[in-house]
Amino acid sequence: MNRKNNKKQNAWGQYVQMVLYILLGIVWGLLIIKYDENTNSESSLEVLIYIGMFIFMYVAILMHIVIHEAGHLIFGLISGYKFSSFRIFSFMWIKENRKIKLKRLSIAGTGGQCLMDPPDMTEGKFPVTMYNLGGSLMNTFAAFCSLCLFFIIADMPLFSTIVLIFTAVGFCIALVNGIPMRLGIIDNDGYNAFALSKNVDAMKSFWVQMKACALSNRGIRAKDMPAEWFDIPSDEAMKNSMVAAQGVFACNRLMDAQLFEEADVLMSHMLEIDSGMVDLHRNLMICDRMCVELISENRREVIDEMLSKEQKKFMKQMKSFPTVIRTEYVFALLYEKDSQKAEKIKARFEKCAKTYPSQSDIQSERELMEFAEKR
């Protein structure tokens, strides 16, 4: 999948998502009109009720995000997975030394995420479909239950309208996540399930990603994980988005081991080939390439080319992510030669490090910053 096709799929996915949310807004408006017809009241209290219903739509979205991630958790446990982390917006609960701890992590384009430690593979396979689609299934189930409740309380205009809003939001979120789409810098659950279907390489890559994330939360660094997990797939295989992620992890492992020259060669290749790499990984990889360039030849024209308008936008969206902060630090230190600005960025990094879920990642980023300080 080339970069142009990747952008087309992203645009299509975002268009479908926008249409679904517009339809959700229309449904909300129709429900308000229906409620107004049923009550036929003109009291000032009705205005407050309308405002409350509008606020409730956002409350319903939050509730369904929690339900969605709980769906991944429940169906993951049923499929033999073990709990690793559970995130709602920037609040993340992770399993660390057999204890559940609250951390902070924000990823642009996501309202939540449930990562789990997968079961062992048997003949190159393990259960993936129910875990990936569990969130949408749970949203659908919750929406169906609330729809049934509506018919029970249909003669209660206020409560039945609230229930229908909850129902509409549930079906909307189920569709947004269940219909296979690329949504900006990430792929949705339906697309991931599609990428895994009948593809042994994709399934192995997904297992490695989940297992590596679980070990990272336990403090194990990528460079210390089994080398065979990070075998570089063929260019053809990496047209699958899930397989491309394994190539990304191979780059991350080389960066963690400070094998910068090897990492740069592989990253350059991956950024040039036709692949299914998601934009989140692509932009983070450019951050890594910028750092490698800064600590090596430090060619201003090369850095300027990497720091495109799209890259700047991404780094602004992900300004609280350690890799982005580290890149800004090295940039200020070696490109701008502004030590005061670098120190302020470093202080922001240390603040982020206190609540970041993976301390192994923090250690790796900190070592890279220290390496840059010696240049």
Short mmCIF file of C-alpha atoms in Angstrom, two decimals:
data_model
loop_
_atom_site.label_atom_id
_atom_site.label_comp_id
_atom_site.label_asym_id
_atom_site.label_seq_id
_atom_site.Cartn_x
_atom_site.Cartn_y
_atom_site.Cartn_z
CA MET A 1 0.00 0.00 0.00
CA ASN A 2 1.69 3.20 -1.11
CA ARG A 3 1.60 6.50 0.71
CA LYS A 4 -0.93 7.98 -1.73
CA ASN A 5 -3.34 5.07 -1.28
CA ASN A 6 -2.76 5.24 2.46
CA LYS A 7 -3.90 8.87 2.47
CA LYS A 8 -6.94 7.99 0.36
CA GLN A 9 -7.97 5.30 2.82
CA ASN A 10 -7.42 7.70 5.73
CA ALA A 11 -9.58 10.32 4.01
CA TRP A 12 -12.31 7.76 3.31
CA GLY A 13 -12.29 6.56 6.90
CA GLN A 14 -12.46 10.08 8.30
CA TYR A 15 -15.28 10.91 5.87
CA VAL A 16 -17.32 7.90 6.98
CA GLN A 17 -16.64 8.76 10.63
CA MET A 18 -17.76 12.35 10.05
CA VAL A 19 -20.97 11.21 8.31
CA LEU A 20 -21.80 8.85 11.18
CA TYR A 21 -21.34 11.58 13.78
CA ILE A 22 -23.40 14.02 11.69
CA LEU A 23 -26.16 11.41 11.57
CA LEU A 24 -25.85 11.06 15.34
CA GLY A 25 -26.38 14.82 15.67
CA ILE A 26 -29.42 14.66 13.39
CA VAL A 27 -30.86 11.82 15.44
CA TRP A 28 -30.35 13.87 18.61
CA GLY A 29 -32.18 16.80 17.00
CA LEU A 30 -35.10 14.61 15.93
CA LEU A 31 -35.37 13.14 19.42
CA ILE A 32 -35.53 16.64 20.91
CA ILE A 33 -38.29 17.59 18.46
CA LYS A 34 -40.18 14.42 19.30
CA TYR A 35 -39.80 15.09 23.02
CA ASP A 36 -41.08 18.65 22.53
CA GLU A 37 -44.14 17.36 20.67
CA ASN A 38 -44.89 14.83 23.40
CA THR A 39 -44.60 17.29 26.30
CA ASN A 40 -46.04 20.35 24.53
CA SER A 41 -44.62 22.57 27.27
CA GLU A 42 -43.21 26.09 26.98
CA SER A 43 -41.80 26.50 30.49
CA SER A 44 -38.28 27.81 31.00
CA LEU A 45 -37.46 24.47 32.60
CA GLU A 46 -37.67 22.86 29.15
CA VAL A 47 -34.68 24.91 27.96
CA LEU A 48 -32.60 23.49 30.79
CA ILE A 49 -33.80 19.99 29.87
CA TYR A 50 -32.69 20.52 26.24
CA ILE A 51 -29.27 21.68 27.42
CA GLY A 52 -29.11 18.70 29.75
CA MET A 53 -29.91 16.34 26.89
CA PHE A 54 -27.14 17.89 24.81
CA ILE A 55 -24.69 17.40 27.68
CA PHE A 56 -25.95 13.86 28.16
CA MET A 57 -25.02 13.00 24.58
CA TYR A 58 -21.37 13.64 25.49
CA VAL A 59 -21.81 11.74 28.75
CA ALA A 60 -23.19 8.86 26.69
CA ILE A 61 -20.12 8.98 24.44
CA LEU A 62 -17.88 8.75 27.52
CA MET A 63 -19.96 5.86 28.89
CA HIS A 64 -19.72 3.99 25.60
CA ILE A 65 -15.95 4.52 25.41
CA VAL A 66 -15.70 2.80 28.80
CA ILE A 67 -18.11 0.08 27.63
CA HIS A 68 -16.09 -0.33 24.43
CA GLU A 69 -12.77 -0.84 26.20
CA ALA A 70 -14.47 -3.10 28.75
CA GLY A 71 -15.63 -5.17 25.78
CA HIS A 72 -12.04 -5.68 24.65
CA LEU A 73 -11.13 -6.65 28.21
CA ILE A 74 -14.02 -9.10 28.69
CA PHE A 75 -13.69 -10.81 25.32
CA GLY A 76 -9.92 -10.83 25.73
CA LEU A 77 -10.19 -12.64 29.06
CA ILE A 78 -12.67 -15.09 27.52
CA SER A 79 -10.16 -15.72 24.71
CA GLY A 80 -7.34 -16.50 27.15
CA TYR A 81 -5.61 -13.11 27.31
CA LYS A 82 -4.32 -11.61 30.56
CA PHE A 83 -4.79 -8.02 31.71
CA SER A 84 -1.97 -5.62 30.82
CA SER A 85 -3.38 -2.09 30.66
CA PHE A 86 -6.67 -0.19 30.41
CA ARG A 87 -6.80 3.44 29.27
CA ILE A 88 -9.65 5.97 29.12
CA PHE A 89 -8.49 9.22 27.50
CA SER A 90 -5.17 9.95 29.25
CA PHE A 91 -5.84 7.89 32.40
CA MET A 92 -4.23 4.48 32.18
CA TRP A 93 -4.27 1.60 34.62
CA ILE A 94 -1.45 -0.90 34.14
CA LYS A 95 -0.41 -4.14 35.78
CA GLU A 96 3.02 -3.57 37.30
CA ASN A 97 4.64 -6.06 39.69
CA ARG A 98 1.28 -7.76 40.24
CA LYS A 99 -0.30 -4.44 41.25
CA ILE A 100 -2.62 -2.14 39.30
CA LYS A 101 -1.21 1.38 39.10
CA LEU A 102 -2.59 4.59 37.62
CA LYS A 103 -0.43 6.24 34.96
CA ARG A 104 -0.94 8.88 32.27
CA LEU A 105 -0.73 8.43 28.49
CA SER A 106 -2.35 10.39 25.70
CA ILE A 107 -2.44 9.20 22.07
CA ALA A 108 -4.00 11.50 19.49
CA GLY A 109 -7.02 10.02 17.74
CA THR A 110 -7.90 7.55 20.50
CA GLY A 111 -10.41 7.81 23.32
CA GLY A 112 -9.15 4.72 25.07
CA GLN A 113 -7.26 1.46 24.68
CA CYS A 114 -7.20 -1.95 26.33
CA LEU A 115 -3.94 -3.85 25.83
CA MET A 116 -3.61 -7.44 26.97
CA ASP A 117 -1.00 -10.16 27.28
CA PRO A 118 -1.93 -12.74 24.62
CA PRO A 119 -2.03 -16.52 25.10
CA ASP A 120 0.70 -18.67 23.57
CA MET A 121 0.43 -19.42 19.87
CA THR A 122 -0.50 -22.92 18.75
CA GLU A 123 0.74 -23.83 15.27
CA GLY A 124 1.24 -20.14 14.55
CA LYS A 125 -2.27 -19.15 15.60
CA PHE A 126 -4.10 -17.72 18.60
CA PRO A 127 -7.56 -16.11 19.09
CA VAL A 128 -7.70 -12.56 17.72
CA THR A 129 -11.17 -11.81 16.30
CA MET A 130 -13.21 -11.65 19.51
CA TYR A 131 -10.59 -9.54 21.26
CA ASN A 132 -10.43 -7.01 18.40
CA LEU A 133 -14.19 -6.81 17.84
CA GLY A 134 -15.15 -7.16 21.51
CA GLY A 135 -15.47 -3.41 21.95
CA SER A 136 -17.96 -2.95 19.09
CA LEU A 137 -19.88 -6.04 20.18
CA MET A 138 -20.23 -4.65 23.70
CA ASN A 139 -21.38 -1.24 22.38
CA THR A 140 -23.97 -3.01 20.22
CA PHE A 141 -25.15 -5.13 23.14
CA ALA A 142 -25.46 -2.09 25.44
CA ALA A 143 -27.33 -0.15 22.74
CA PHE A 144 -29.69 -3.08 22.11
CA CYS A 145 -30.44 -3.41 25.84
CA SER A 146 -31.18 0.31 26.12
CA LEU A 147 -33.44 0.06 23.06
CA CYS A 148 -35.39 -2.70 24.80
CA LEU A 149 -35.64 -0.47 27.87
CA PHE A 150 -37.09 2.30 25.69
CA PHE A 151 -40.09 0.16 24.77
CA ILE A 152 -40.72 -0.45 28.47
CA ILE A 153 -40.67 3.26 29.39
CA ALA A 154 -41.92 4.70 26.08
CA ASP A 155 -44.72 6.58 27.90
CA MET A 156 -42.13 8.55 29.92
CA PRO A 157 -40.98 11.26 27.44
CA LEU A 158 -37.91 12.51 29.30
CA PHE A 159 -36.40 9.17 30.32
CA SER A 160 -37.27 7.43 27.06
CA THR A 161 -35.55 10.23 25.10
CA ILE A 162 -32.43 9.91 27.26
CA VAL A 163 -32.42 6.16 26.69
CA LEU A 164 -32.73 6.63 22.92
CA ILE A 165 -29.79 9.06 22.92
CA PHE A 166 -27.73 6.42 24.71
CA THR A 167 -28.90 3.85 22.15
CA ALA A 168 -27.99 6.03 19.15
CA VAL A 169 -24.52 6.80 20.56
CA GLY A 170 -23.89 3.10 21.16
CA PHE A 171 -24.74 2.04 17.63
CA CYS A 172 -22.71 4.95 16.22
CA ILE A 173 -19.55 4.05 18.16
CA ALA A 174 -20.00 0.37 17.29
CA LEU A 175 -20.07 1.28 13.58
CA VAL A 176 -17.16 3.73 13.78
CA ASN A 177 -14.99 1.05 15.36
CA GLY A 178 -16.42 -2.02 13.64
CA ILE A 179 -16.45 -0.96 9.98
CA PRO A 180 -12.86 -1.54 8.74
CA MET A 181 -11.38 1.96 8.37
CA ARG A 182 -8.10 3.85 8.70
CA LEU A 183 -8.85 6.83 10.95
CA GLY A 184 -6.08 9.38 10.57
CA ILE A 185 -2.97 8.17 12.39
CA ILE A 186 -4.46 4.84 13.53
CA ASP A 187 -6.49 1.89 12.23
CA ASN A 188 -9.77 1.01 13.90
CA ASP A 189 -10.67 -2.37 15.40
CA GLY A 190 -12.48 -3.58 12.30
CA TYR A 191 -9.48 -2.81 10.12
CA ASN A 192 -7.16 -4.61 12.54
CA ALA A 193 -9.41 -7.66 12.54
CA PHE A 194 -9.49 -7.56 8.73
CA ALA A 195 -5.69 -7.23 8.55
CA LEU A 196 -5.33 -10.31 10.76
CA SER A 197 -7.82 -12.51 8.93
CA LYS A 198 -6.20 -15.47 7.18
CA ASN A 199 -2.73 -13.89 7.36
CA VAL A 200 -0.25 -15.90 9.39
CA ASP A 201 2.43 -13.17 9.24
CA ALA A 202 -0.04 -10.55 10.49
CA MET A 203 -1.16 -12.80 13.33
CA LYS A 204 2.44 -13.42 14.43
CA SER A 205 3.18 -9.68 14.26
CA PHE A 206 0.10 -8.88 16.34
CA TRP A 207 1.15 -11.44 18.96
CA VAL A 208 4.65 -9.92 19.13
CA GLN A 209 3.25 -6.39 19.50
CA MET A 210 0.91 -7.37 22.32
CA LYS A 211 3.54 -9.46 24.08
CA ALA A 212 6.18 -6.72 23.71
CA CYS A 213 3.81 -4.09 25.14
CA ALA A 214 3.02 -6.34 28.10
CA LEU A 215 6.73 -6.91 28.81
CA SER A 216 7.48 -3.21 28.38
CA ASN A 217 4.92 -2.41 31.08
CA ARG A 218 6.86 -4.77 33.34
CA GLY A 219 10.07 -2.82 32.78
CA ILE A 220 11.69 -5.01 30.11
CA ARG A 221 13.32 -3.06 27.29
CA ALA A 222 13.00 -3.91 23.61
CA LYS A 223 16.72 -4.61 23.28
CA ASP A 224 16.40 -7.30 25.98
CA MET A 225 13.45 -9.09 24.39
CA PRO A 226 13.94 -12.19 22.19
CA ALA A 227 15.68 -11.17 18.93
CA GLU A 228 13.45 -13.48 16.84
CA TRP A 229 10.45 -11.36 17.74
CA PHE A 230 11.94 -8.52 15.73
CA ASP A 231 12.70 -10.28 12.44
CA ILE A 232 12.25 -7.81 9.59
CA PRO A 233 9.37 -8.86 7.30
CA SER A 234 9.63 -8.69 3.51
CA ASP A 235 8.52 -5.53 1.72
CA GLU A 236 5.61 -7.44 0.21
CA ALA A 237 4.48 -8.74 3.61
CA MET A 238 4.58 -5.22 5.08
CA LYS A 239 1.79 -4.11 2.77
CA ASN A 240 -0.34 -5.55 5.54
CA SER A 241 -0.65 -2.90 8.27
CA MET A 242 -0.18 -5.38 11.10
CA VAL A 243 2.98 -6.86 9.58
CA ALA A 244 4.36 -3.37 8.92
CA ALA A 245 4.13 -2.75 12.68
CA GLN A 246 6.64 -5.56 13.24
CA GLY A 247 9.09 -3.70 11.02
CA VAL A 248 8.47 -0.61 13.14
CA PHE A 249 9.21 -2.58 16.30
CA ALA A 250 12.47 -3.81 14.72
CA CYS A 251 13.47 -0.15 14.21
CA ASN A 252 12.53 0.65 17.81
CA ARG A 253 14.71 -2.20 19.07
CA LEU A 254 17.71 -0.92 17.09
CA MET A 255 17.15 2.58 18.51
CA ASP A 256 16.93 1.16 22.04
CA ALA A 257 20.23 -0.68 21.50
CA GLN A 258 21.71 2.59 20.15
CA LEU A 259 22.57 0.94 16.85
CA PHE A 260 21.76 4.22 15.17
CA GLU A 261 23.33 3.58 11.77
CA GLU A 262 21.48 0.28 11.33
CA ALA A 263 18.27 1.86 12.60
CA ASP A 264 18.53 4.77 10.17
CA VAL A 265 19.08 2.47 7.18
CA LEU A 266 16.03 0.38 8.10
CA MET A 267 13.85 3.41 8.89
CA SER A 268 14.80 5.10 5.63
CA HIS A 269 13.87 1.95 3.74
CA MET A 270 10.55 1.56 5.53
CA LEU A 271 9.58 5.16 4.88
CA GLU A 272 10.27 4.75 1.16
CA ILE A 273 8.54 1.44 0.40
CA ASP A 274 4.86 0.83 -0.24
CA SER A 275 3.54 -0.42 3.10
CA GLY A 276 0.54 -0.44 5.36
CA MET A 277 2.33 1.43 8.14
CA VAL A 278 -0.09 3.63 10.11
CA ASP A 279 0.63 7.35 10.34
CA LEU A 280 1.25 7.16 14.09
CA HIS A 281 4.20 4.83 13.51
CA ARG A 282 5.34 6.73 10.43
CA ASN A 283 5.52 10.08 12.22
CA LEU A 284 7.20 8.62 15.30
CA MET A 285 9.73 6.98 12.98
CA ILE A 286 10.48 10.37 11.43
CA CYS A 287 11.11 11.67 14.96
CA ASP A 288 13.66 8.89 15.43
CA ARG A 289 15.32 9.65 12.09
CA MET A 290 15.55 13.32 13.02
CA CYS A 291 17.35 12.40 16.23
CA VAL A 292 19.76 10.08 14.42
CA GLU A 293 20.55 12.84 11.94
CA LEU A 294 21.02 15.41 14.71
CA ILE A 295 23.46 13.27 16.69
CA SER A 296 25.42 12.27 13.60
CA GLU A 297 25.89 14.51 10.55
CA ASN A 298 23.39 17.16 11.69
CA ARG A 299 22.65 18.45 8.17
CA ARG A 300 20.22 21.33 8.42
CA GLU A 301 18.71 20.76 4.98
CA VAL A 302 17.93 17.11 5.86
CA ILE A 303 16.34 18.11 9.17
CA ASP A 304 14.27 20.82 7.50
CA GLU A 305 12.96 18.31 4.96
CA MET A 306 11.94 15.88 7.71
CA LEU A 307 10.26 18.62 9.73
CA SER A 308 7.41 19.03 7.27
CA LYS A 309 4.12 20.78 7.96
CA GLU A 310 2.49 17.40 8.56
CA GLN A 311 5.25 16.35 10.95
CA LYS A 312 5.00 19.60 12.92
CA LYS A 313 1.23 19.10 13.23
CA PHE A 314 1.74 15.56 14.48
CA MET A 315 4.34 16.61 17.03
CA LYS A 316 1.99 19.30 18.31
CA GLN A 317 -0.81 16.72 18.69
CA MET A 318 1.55 14.34 20.51
CA LYS A 319 3.40 16.98 22.52
CA SER A 320 3.10 14.93 25.73
CA PHE A 321 4.55 11.75 24.23
CA PRO A 322 8.12 10.93 25.41
CA THR A 323 9.51 10.26 21.91
CA VAL A 324 8.24 13.63 20.70
CA ILE A 325 9.55 15.46 23.77
CA ARG A 326 12.94 13.76 23.37
CA THR A 327 13.04 14.83 19.71
CA GLU A 328 12.22 18.42 20.64
CA TYR A 329 14.99 18.32 23.26
CA VAL A 330 17.64 17.04 20.85
CA PHE A 331 16.45 19.54 18.22
CA ALA A 332 16.76 22.48 20.64
CA LEU A 333 20.14 21.26 21.85
CA LEU A 334 21.87 20.41 18.55
CA TYR A 335 19.94 22.27 15.84
CA GLU A 336 18.89 25.49 17.56
CA LYS A 337 21.84 25.48 19.98
CA ASP A 338 19.50 26.85 22.64
CA SER A 339 20.50 25.28 25.96
CA GLN A 340 17.91 27.20 27.98
CA LYS A 341 15.07 26.00 25.77
CA ALA A 342 16.51 22.48 25.90
CA GLU A 343 16.49 22.54 29.71
CA LYS A 344 12.84 23.58 29.78
CA ILE A 345 11.97 20.73 27.43
CA LYS A 346 13.99 18.34 29.57
CA ALA A 347 12.00 19.42 32.64
CA ARG A 348 8.80 18.69 30.71
CA PHE A 349 10.17 15.26 29.83
CA GLU A 350 10.91 14.47 33.49
CA LYS A 351 7.42 15.57 34.47
CA CYS A 352 5.96 13.25 31.85
CA ALA A 353 8.26 10.42 32.98
CA LYS A 354 6.77 10.38 36.48
CA THR A 355 3.39 9.12 35.29
CA TYR A 356 4.28 7.44 31.97
CA PRO A 357 3.23 3.75 31.98
CA SER A 358 6.42 2.21 30.52
CA GLN A 359 9.51 3.12 32.52
CA SER A 360 11.62 0.95 30.19
CA ASP A 361 10.71 3.32 27.35
CA ILE A 362 11.53 6.30 29.54
CA GLN A 363 14.95 4.83 30.34
CA SER A 364 15.64 4.33 26.63
CA GLU A 365 14.59 7.90 25.77
CA ARG A 366 16.61 9.34 28.63
CA GLU A 367 19.74 7.51 27.47
CA LEU A 368 19.28 8.90 23.97
CA MET A 369 19.00 12.41 25.41
CA GLU A 370 22.19 11.85 27.40
CA PHE A 371 23.90 10.62 24.23
CA ALA A 372 22.90 13.84 22.48
CA GLU A 373 24.29 15.92 25.35
CA LYS A 374 27.76 14.48 24.68
CA ARG A 375 27.77 15.47 20.99
#
